[in-house]
Amino acid sequence: MVSRIQELKEKNNVVILAHYYQEPEIQDMADFVGDSLELSRKAAGTDADVILFCGVHFMAETAKIVNPSKKVLLPDMDAGCSLADSAPPDKFKAWLEKYPDHVVISYINCSADVKAMSDIICTSANAKKVIESVPKNKKIIFAPDRLLGQYMIKETGRDMVLWNGTCQVHEIFSEKALIRLKVKHQQALVLAHPECDENILVHADFIGSTSALIKKVGQTSNKEYIIVTEPGVIHHMQKHNPGKEFIPLPSNTGCACNECPHMRLNTMEKIISSLENMDNEITLDEQVRIKALKPLNRMLKIV
Ligand code: 13P
Ligand code: SF4
């Protein structure tokens, strides 16, 4: 499958971008693996004709917003995101009307339509800097992740109006399981993503975006780490830190729900099929794209 993908890539001048939440074989085959911010920068800078995005719909859409003339493919068009789905454009528009004098900061995990209604975009890697770029006398709306918003209110001291969305993966981690793991592995460093609930974040030694968590592993000498985010990141951590142990935190339901069901829809077979047929292409209304590009560029310029 890897050699078939290679063949199709060369034939069509394709770059494959993958998020750290993809299956290990997809990460190993991709041209570039990154978190949301790194992937949006990579998408903006590529000279390939086709971008095959191994991630979810809003990520591929972001790649299209910054690359209107390129073909952007998503292996499975059903790969959505609970955060993006939590903010339907019509409801979001009506809600914004209640706060006319606010600066709208939207987390990149939202649709192109919601981006088009925003003043500036952020990711978990740069949310603090983006919020701090807004003058102190301005009121702020932060959407759609309520939990990241709550964490950012604490971090920045800014009083923001929050949209009530959550990541279905990060909101269901079990506090009880985390305490048990901490008792069992007392030397372990607890690394958590800020999309988690506060009751989880209070137990973390370090809170950061996907790439910040990966970096932290390389900068610390601990032998064990409790990973409080989508366990796809463990593949990269393990590969680059073979002597260390990574313990994924389970969800509070006892299932494997800490794996993002949307991200995991992409498979090697679907990648081949999409490249063979050049289908599953992202298309955008040009007016929406132009409006969504502005807040996205504002973010890319800040950090
Ligand atoms: P980052 O890639 O910004 O860490 O976000 C995590 C996530 O949930 C992506 O959907
Ligand atoms: Fe969306 Fe959460 Fe999946 Fe990321 S992990 S794509 S935020 S549902």
XYZ file of N, CA and C and ligand atoms in Angstrom, residues 19 21 56 58-59 80-84 107 109 145 166-170 195 230 258-263, ligand 2:
86
model
N -2.352 14.507 10.736
C -2.375 14.923 12.143
C -1.858 13.764 13.006
N -3.145 12.399 15.358
C -4.198 11.479 15.807
C -4.506 10.400 14.763
N -9.222 15.714 9.833
C -10.682 15.830 9.760
C -11.091 16.986 8.841
N -12.533 19.968 9.001
C -12.183 21.393 9.155
C -10.714 21.638 8.809
N -9.865 20.623 8.975
C -8.435 20.788 8.660
C -8.224 20.856 7.152
N -15.536 14.169 10.601
C -15.947 15.484 11.101
C -15.257 15.813 12.411
N -15.941 16.577 13.258
C -15.363 16.973 14.546
C -16.511 17.471 15.414
N -16.583 16.984 16.656
C -17.710 17.374 17.510
C -17.684 18.869 17.821
N -16.493 19.450 17.864
C -16.409 20.891 18.134
C -16.951 21.693 16.964
N -16.517 21.318 15.749
C -17.003 22.033 14.558
C -18.517 21.858 14.438
N -11.609 29.058 17.574
C -10.665 27.943 17.547
C -10.734 27.348 16.141
N -10.906 24.568 15.075
C -11.849 23.441 14.959
C -13.274 23.965 14.752
N -14.909 25.995 21.580
C -14.560 25.077 22.670
C -14.657 25.752 24.044
N -17.778 21.259 22.946
C -16.688 20.484 23.563
C -16.167 19.455 22.570
N -14.957 18.984 22.831
C -14.410 17.864 22.059
C -14.878 16.585 22.733
N -15.559 15.731 21.968
C -16.134 14.524 22.560
C -15.068 13.562 23.085
N -13.837 13.718 22.607
C -12.749 12.841 23.049
C -12.166 13.362 24.371
N -11.862 14.642 24.396
C -11.157 15.193 25.562
C -12.058 15.442 26.766
N -8.035 20.897 25.793
C -9.447 20.645 25.469
C -10.107 19.810 26.571
N -5.648 12.405 22.852
C -5.883 11.290 21.928
C -4.603 10.438 21.860
N -11.303 7.347 23.896
C -10.275 8.378 23.851
C -9.614 8.435 22.475
N -9.967 7.493 21.584
C -9.526 7.591 20.186
C -10.592 8.386 19.429
N -10.158 9.394 18.683
C -11.143 10.223 17.978
C -11.796 9.396 16.860
N -13.123 9.182 16.949
C -13.792 8.335 15.947
C -13.785 8.958 14.558
N -13.601 10.268 14.498
C -13.574 10.950 13.185
C -12.198 10.815 12.542
N -11.181 11.131 13.315
C -9.803 11.018 12.799
C -9.534 9.596 12.310
Fe -12.661 17.149 16.967
Fe -11.933 16.206 19.330
Fe -11.680 14.659 17.193
Fe -10.056 16.776 17.515
S -10.150 14.953 18.800
S -11.141 16.174 15.647
S -11.434 18.216 18.526
S -13.612 15.443 18.043
